[in-house]
PDB file of C-alpha atoms in Angstrom:
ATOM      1  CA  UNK A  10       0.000   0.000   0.000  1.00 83.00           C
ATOM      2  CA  UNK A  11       2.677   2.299   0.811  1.00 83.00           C
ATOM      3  CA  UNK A  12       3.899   2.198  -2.950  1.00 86.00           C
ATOM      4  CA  UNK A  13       1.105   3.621  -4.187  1.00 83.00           C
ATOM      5  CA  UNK A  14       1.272   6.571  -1.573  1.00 83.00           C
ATOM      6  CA  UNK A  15       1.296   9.196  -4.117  1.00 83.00           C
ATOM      7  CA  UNK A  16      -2.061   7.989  -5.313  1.00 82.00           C
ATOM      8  CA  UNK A  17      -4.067   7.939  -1.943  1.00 80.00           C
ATOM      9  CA  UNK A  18      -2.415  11.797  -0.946  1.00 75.00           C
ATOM     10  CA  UNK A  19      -3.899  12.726  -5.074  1.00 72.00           C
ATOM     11  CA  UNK A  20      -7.532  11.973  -3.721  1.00 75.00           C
ATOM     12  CA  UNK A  21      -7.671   8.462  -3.276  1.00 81.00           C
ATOM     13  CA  UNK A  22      -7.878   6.066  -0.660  1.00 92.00           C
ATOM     14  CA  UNK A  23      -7.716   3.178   0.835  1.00 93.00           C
ATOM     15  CA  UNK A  24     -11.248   0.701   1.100  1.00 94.00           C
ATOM     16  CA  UNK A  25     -11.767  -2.276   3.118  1.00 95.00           C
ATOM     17  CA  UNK A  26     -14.535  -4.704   2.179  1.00 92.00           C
ATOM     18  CA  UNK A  27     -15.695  -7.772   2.748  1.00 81.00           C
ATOM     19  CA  UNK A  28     -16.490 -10.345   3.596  1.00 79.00           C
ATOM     20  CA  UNK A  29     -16.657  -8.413   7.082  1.00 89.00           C
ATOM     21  CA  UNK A  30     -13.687  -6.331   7.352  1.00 94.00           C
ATOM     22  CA  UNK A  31     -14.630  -4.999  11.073  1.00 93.00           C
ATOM     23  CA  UNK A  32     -14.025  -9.277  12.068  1.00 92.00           C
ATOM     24  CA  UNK A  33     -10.351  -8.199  10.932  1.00 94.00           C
ATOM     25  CA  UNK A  34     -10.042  -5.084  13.436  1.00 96.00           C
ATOM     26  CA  UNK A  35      -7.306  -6.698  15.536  1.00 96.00           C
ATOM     27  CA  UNK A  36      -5.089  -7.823  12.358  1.00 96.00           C
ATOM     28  CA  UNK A  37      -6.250  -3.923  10.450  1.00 96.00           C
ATOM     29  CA  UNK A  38      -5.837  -1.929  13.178  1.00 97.00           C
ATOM     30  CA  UNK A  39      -1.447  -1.102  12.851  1.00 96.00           C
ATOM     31  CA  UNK A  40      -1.926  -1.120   9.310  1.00 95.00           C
ATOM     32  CA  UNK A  41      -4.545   1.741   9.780  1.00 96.00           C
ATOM     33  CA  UNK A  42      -2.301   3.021  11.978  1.00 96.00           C
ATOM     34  CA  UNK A  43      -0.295   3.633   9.486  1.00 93.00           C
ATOM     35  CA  UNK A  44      -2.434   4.825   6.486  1.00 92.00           C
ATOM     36  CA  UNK A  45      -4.273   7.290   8.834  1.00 92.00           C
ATOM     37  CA  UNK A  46      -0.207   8.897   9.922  1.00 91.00           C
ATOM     38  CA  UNK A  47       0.750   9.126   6.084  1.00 89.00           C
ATOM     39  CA  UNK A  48      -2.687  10.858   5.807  1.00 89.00           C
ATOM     40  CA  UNK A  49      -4.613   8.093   3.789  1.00 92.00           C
ATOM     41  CA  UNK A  50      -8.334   8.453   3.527  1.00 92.00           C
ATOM     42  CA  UNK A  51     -10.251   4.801   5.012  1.00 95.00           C
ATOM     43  CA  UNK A  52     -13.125   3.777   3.826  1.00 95.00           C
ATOM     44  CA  UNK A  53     -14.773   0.546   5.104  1.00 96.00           C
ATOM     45  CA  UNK A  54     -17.573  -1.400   3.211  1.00 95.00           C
ATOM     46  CA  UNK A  55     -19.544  -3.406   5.654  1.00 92.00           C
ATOM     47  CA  UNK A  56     -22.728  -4.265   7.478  1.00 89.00           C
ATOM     48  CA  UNK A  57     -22.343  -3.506  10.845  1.00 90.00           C
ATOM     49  CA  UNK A  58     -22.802  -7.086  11.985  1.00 87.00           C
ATOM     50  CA  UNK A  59     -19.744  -7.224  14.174  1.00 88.00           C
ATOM     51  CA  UNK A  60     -18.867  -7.420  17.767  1.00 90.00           C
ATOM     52  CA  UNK A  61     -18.621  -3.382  19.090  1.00 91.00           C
ATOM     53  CA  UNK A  62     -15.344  -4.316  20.527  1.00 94.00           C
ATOM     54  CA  UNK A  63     -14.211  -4.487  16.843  1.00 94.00           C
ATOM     55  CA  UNK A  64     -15.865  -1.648  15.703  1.00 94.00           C
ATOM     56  CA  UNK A  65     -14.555   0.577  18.567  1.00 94.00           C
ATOM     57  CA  UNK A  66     -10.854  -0.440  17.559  1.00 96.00           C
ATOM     58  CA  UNK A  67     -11.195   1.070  14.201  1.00 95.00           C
ATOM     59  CA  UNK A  68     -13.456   3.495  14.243  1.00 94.00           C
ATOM     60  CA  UNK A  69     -11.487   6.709  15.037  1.00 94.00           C
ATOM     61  CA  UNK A  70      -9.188   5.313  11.691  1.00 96.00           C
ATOM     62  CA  UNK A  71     -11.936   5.293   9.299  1.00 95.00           C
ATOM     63  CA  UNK A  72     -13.465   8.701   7.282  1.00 94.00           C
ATOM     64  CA  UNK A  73     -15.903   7.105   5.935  1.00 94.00           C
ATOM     65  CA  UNK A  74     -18.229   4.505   5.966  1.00 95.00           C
ATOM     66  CA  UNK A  75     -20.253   2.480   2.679  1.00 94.00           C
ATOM     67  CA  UNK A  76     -22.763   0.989   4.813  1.00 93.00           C
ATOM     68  CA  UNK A  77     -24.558  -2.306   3.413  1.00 91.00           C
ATOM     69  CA  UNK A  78     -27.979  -2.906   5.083  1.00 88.00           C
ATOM     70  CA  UNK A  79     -28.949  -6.586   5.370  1.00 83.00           C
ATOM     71  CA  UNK A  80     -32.645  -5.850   6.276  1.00 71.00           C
ATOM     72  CA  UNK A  81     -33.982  -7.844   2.954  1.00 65.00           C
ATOM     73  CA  UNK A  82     -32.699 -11.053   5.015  1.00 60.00           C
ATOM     74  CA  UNK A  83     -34.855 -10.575   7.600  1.00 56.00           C
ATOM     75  CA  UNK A  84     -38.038 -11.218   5.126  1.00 49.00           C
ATOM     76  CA  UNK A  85     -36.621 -13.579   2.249  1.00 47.00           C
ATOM     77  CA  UNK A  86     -35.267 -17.419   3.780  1.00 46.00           C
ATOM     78  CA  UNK A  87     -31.530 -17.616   3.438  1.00 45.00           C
ATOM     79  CA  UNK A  88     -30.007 -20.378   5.747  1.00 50.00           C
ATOM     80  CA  UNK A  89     -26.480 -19.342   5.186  1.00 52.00           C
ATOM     81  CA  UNK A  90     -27.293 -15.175   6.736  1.00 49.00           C
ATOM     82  CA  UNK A  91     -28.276 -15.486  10.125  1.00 55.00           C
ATOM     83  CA  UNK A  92     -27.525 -12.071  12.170  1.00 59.00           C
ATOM     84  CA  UNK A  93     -27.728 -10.667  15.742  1.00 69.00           C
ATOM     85  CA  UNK A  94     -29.352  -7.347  14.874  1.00 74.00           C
ATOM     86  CA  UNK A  95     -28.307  -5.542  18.039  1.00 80.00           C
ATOM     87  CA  UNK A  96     -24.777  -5.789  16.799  1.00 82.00           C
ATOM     88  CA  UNK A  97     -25.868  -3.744  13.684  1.00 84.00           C
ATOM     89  CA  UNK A  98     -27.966  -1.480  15.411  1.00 86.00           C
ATOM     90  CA  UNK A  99     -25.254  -0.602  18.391  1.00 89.00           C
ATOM     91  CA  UNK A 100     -22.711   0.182  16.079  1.00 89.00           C
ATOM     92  CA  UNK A 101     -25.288   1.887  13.636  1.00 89.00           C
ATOM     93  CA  UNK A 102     -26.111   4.318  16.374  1.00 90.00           C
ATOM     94  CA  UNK A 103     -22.518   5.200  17.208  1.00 89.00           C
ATOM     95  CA  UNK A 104     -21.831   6.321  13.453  1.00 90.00           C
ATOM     96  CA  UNK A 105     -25.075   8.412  13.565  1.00 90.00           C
ATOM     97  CA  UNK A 106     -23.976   9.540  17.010  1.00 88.00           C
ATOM     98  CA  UNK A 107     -20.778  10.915  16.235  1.00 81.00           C
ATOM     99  CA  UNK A 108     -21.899  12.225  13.101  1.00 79.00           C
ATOM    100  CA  UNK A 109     -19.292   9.840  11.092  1.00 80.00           C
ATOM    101  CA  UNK A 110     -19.330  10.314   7.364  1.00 90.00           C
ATOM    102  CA  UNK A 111     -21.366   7.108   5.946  1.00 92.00           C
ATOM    103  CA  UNK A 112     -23.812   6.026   3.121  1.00 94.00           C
ATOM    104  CA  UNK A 113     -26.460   3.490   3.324  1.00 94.00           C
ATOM    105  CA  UNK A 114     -27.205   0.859   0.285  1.00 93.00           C
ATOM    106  CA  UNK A 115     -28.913  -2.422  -0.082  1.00 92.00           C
ATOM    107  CA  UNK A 116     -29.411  -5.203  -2.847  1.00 90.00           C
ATOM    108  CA  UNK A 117     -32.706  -5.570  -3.907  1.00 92.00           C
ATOM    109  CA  UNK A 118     -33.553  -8.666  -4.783  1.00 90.00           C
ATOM    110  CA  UNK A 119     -37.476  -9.729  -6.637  1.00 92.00           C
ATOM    111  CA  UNK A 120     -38.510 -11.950  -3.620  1.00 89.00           C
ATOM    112  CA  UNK A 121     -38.727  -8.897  -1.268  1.00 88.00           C
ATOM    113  CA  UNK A 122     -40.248  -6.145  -3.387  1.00 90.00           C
ATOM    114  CA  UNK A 123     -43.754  -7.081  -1.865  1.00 89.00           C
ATOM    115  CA  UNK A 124     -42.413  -6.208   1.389  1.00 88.00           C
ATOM    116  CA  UNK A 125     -41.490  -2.637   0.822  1.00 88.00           C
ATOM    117  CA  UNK A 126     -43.771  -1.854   3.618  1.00 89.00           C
ATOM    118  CA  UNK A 127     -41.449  -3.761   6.176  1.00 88.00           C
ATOM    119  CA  UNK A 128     -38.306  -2.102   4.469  1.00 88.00           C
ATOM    120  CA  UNK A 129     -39.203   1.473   4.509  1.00 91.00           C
ATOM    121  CA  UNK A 130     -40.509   1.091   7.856  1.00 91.00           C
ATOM    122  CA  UNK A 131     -37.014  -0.192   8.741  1.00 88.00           C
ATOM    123  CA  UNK A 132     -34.928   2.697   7.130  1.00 91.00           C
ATOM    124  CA  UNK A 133     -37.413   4.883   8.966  1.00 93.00           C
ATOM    125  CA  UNK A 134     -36.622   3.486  12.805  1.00 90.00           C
ATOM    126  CA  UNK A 135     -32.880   3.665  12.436  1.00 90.00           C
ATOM    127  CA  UNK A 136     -33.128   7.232  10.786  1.00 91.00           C
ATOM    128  CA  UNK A 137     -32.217   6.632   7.209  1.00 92.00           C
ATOM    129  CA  UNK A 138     -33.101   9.738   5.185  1.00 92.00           C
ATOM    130  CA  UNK A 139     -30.933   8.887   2.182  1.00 94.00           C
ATOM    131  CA  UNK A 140     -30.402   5.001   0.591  1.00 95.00           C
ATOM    132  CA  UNK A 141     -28.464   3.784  -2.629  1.00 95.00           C
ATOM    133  CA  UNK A 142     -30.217   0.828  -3.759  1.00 94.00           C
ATOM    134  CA  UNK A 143     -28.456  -2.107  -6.142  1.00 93.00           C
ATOM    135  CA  UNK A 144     -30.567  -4.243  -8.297  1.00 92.00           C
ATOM    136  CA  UNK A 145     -29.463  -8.093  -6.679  1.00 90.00           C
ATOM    137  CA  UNK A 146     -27.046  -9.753  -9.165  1.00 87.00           C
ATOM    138  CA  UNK A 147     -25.292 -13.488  -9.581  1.00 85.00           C
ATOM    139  CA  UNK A 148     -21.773 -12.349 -10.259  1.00 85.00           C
ATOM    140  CA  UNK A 149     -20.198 -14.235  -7.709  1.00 83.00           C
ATOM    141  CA  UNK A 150     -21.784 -17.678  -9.087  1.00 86.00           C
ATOM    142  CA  UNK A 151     -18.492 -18.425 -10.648  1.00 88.00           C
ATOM    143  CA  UNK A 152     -16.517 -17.768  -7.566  1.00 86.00           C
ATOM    144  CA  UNK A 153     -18.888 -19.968  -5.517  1.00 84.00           C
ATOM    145  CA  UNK A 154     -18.968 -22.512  -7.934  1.00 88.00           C
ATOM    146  CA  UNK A 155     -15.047 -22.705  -8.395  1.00 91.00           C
ATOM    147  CA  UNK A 156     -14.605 -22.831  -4.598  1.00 89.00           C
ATOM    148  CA  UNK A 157     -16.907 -25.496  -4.463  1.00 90.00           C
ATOM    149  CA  UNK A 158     -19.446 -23.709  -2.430  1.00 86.00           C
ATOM    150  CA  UNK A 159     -23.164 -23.385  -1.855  1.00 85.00           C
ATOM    151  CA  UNK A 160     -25.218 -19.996  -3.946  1.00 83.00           C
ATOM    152  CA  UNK A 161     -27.896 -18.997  -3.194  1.00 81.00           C
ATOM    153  CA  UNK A 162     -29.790 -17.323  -6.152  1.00 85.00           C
ATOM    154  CA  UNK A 163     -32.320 -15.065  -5.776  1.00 88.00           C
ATOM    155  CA  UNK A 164     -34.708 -12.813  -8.289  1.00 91.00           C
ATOM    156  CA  UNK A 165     -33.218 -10.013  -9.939  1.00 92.00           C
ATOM    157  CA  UNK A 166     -35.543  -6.994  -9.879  1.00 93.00           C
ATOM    158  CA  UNK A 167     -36.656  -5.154 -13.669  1.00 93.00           C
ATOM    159  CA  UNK A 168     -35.954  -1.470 -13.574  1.00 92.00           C
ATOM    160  CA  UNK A 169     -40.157  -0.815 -13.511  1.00 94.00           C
ATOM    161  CA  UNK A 170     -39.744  -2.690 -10.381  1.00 94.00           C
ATOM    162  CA  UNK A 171     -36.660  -0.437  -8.799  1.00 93.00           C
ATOM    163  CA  UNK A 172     -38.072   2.861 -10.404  1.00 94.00           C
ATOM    164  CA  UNK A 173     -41.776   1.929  -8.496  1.00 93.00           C
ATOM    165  CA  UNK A 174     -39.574   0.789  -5.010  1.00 93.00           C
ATOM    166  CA  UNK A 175     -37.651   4.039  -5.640  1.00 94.00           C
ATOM    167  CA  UNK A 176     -41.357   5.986  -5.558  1.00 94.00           C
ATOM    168  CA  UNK A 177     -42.666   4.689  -2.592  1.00 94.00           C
ATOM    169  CA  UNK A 178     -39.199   4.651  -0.400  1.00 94.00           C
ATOM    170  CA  UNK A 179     -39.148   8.909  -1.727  1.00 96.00           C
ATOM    171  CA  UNK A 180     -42.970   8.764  -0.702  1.00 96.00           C
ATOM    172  CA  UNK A 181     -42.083   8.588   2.789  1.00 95.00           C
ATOM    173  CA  UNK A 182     -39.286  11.044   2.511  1.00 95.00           C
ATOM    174  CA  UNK A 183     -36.542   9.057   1.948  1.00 96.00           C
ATOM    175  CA  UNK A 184     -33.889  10.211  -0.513  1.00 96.00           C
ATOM    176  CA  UNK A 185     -33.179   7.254  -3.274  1.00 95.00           C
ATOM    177  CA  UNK A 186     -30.997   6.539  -5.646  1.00 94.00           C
ATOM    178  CA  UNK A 187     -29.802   3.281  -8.088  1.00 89.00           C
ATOM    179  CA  UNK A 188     -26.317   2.135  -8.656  1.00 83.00           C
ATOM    180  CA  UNK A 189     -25.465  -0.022 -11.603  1.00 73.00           C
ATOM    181  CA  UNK A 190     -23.257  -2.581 -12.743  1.00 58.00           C
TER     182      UNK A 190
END
């Protein structure tokens, strides 16, 4: 990473992603150590579903935070996701608390659209006023399948059916947006 110092100090950064990057925190935290002395911009990608103890290590390293929320799991089966939301929600209120630059986004996938209700109603208790949303996509079929593992394929939205979950999340004053592939 140091190498490439001259790109990070041009505007860049450095992002940690997933899996769960805060489940590193112990094994991260001298590396961002040394990123945040030599002035490197952290981001970390992740859900939030990690021990505090880990997110308190890093936290005062990291400018920003990509935040993926995992609500969808709690109304679509997946046997392989199981979560202990008050993990999420502790370290969720500490970013909002200390006013910690963040975004929120979340796959869509089909077999939760009719439970937009549920969703909205979610972003609404944890005080989500602005959302990216990603249509759900099987990229990582190949990776699974070379590795010899389980995937789990769900329903990938149309863009009439992001465009009317986009109108009803803005209905109750939340700000959308897509990203694409």
């Amino acid at each position: 990473l140091m190498r490439d110092i001259s790109l990070y100090r041009g505007g860049g950064g450095v992002t940690f992603s997933g899996g769960e990057p805060l489940f590193q925190a112990e094994a991260l935290e001298p590396l961002l150590n040394k990123l945040k002395k030599e002035n490197v911009h952290i981001c970390f990608e992740t859900t939030l579903y990690a021990p505090v103890e880990k997110y308190i290590l890093i936290r005062n390293y990291v400018d920003y935070w990509l935040v993926d929320l995992k609500f969808q799991y709690g109304y679509i089966q997946n046997n392989k996701y199981k979560t202990d939301k008050s993990l999420f929600e502790s370290n969720l209120m500490d970013i909002q608390k200390e006013e910690q630059n963040h975004c929120y986004r979340m796959v869509i996938m089909k077999e939760i659209l009719h439970k937009t209700d549920l969703i909205v109603a979610e972003l609404l208790k944890h005080h989500i006023d602005t959302i990216e949303l990603l249509p759900y996509h099987a990229l990582a079929e190949n990776k699974y399948n070379k590795l010899k593992m389980t995937f789990h394929r769900f329903g990938t939205p149309t863009n009439n059916d992001m465009e009317m979950l986009k109108e009803t999340i803005e209905s109750r004053g939340i700000e959308c947006s897509f990203l694409h592939l």
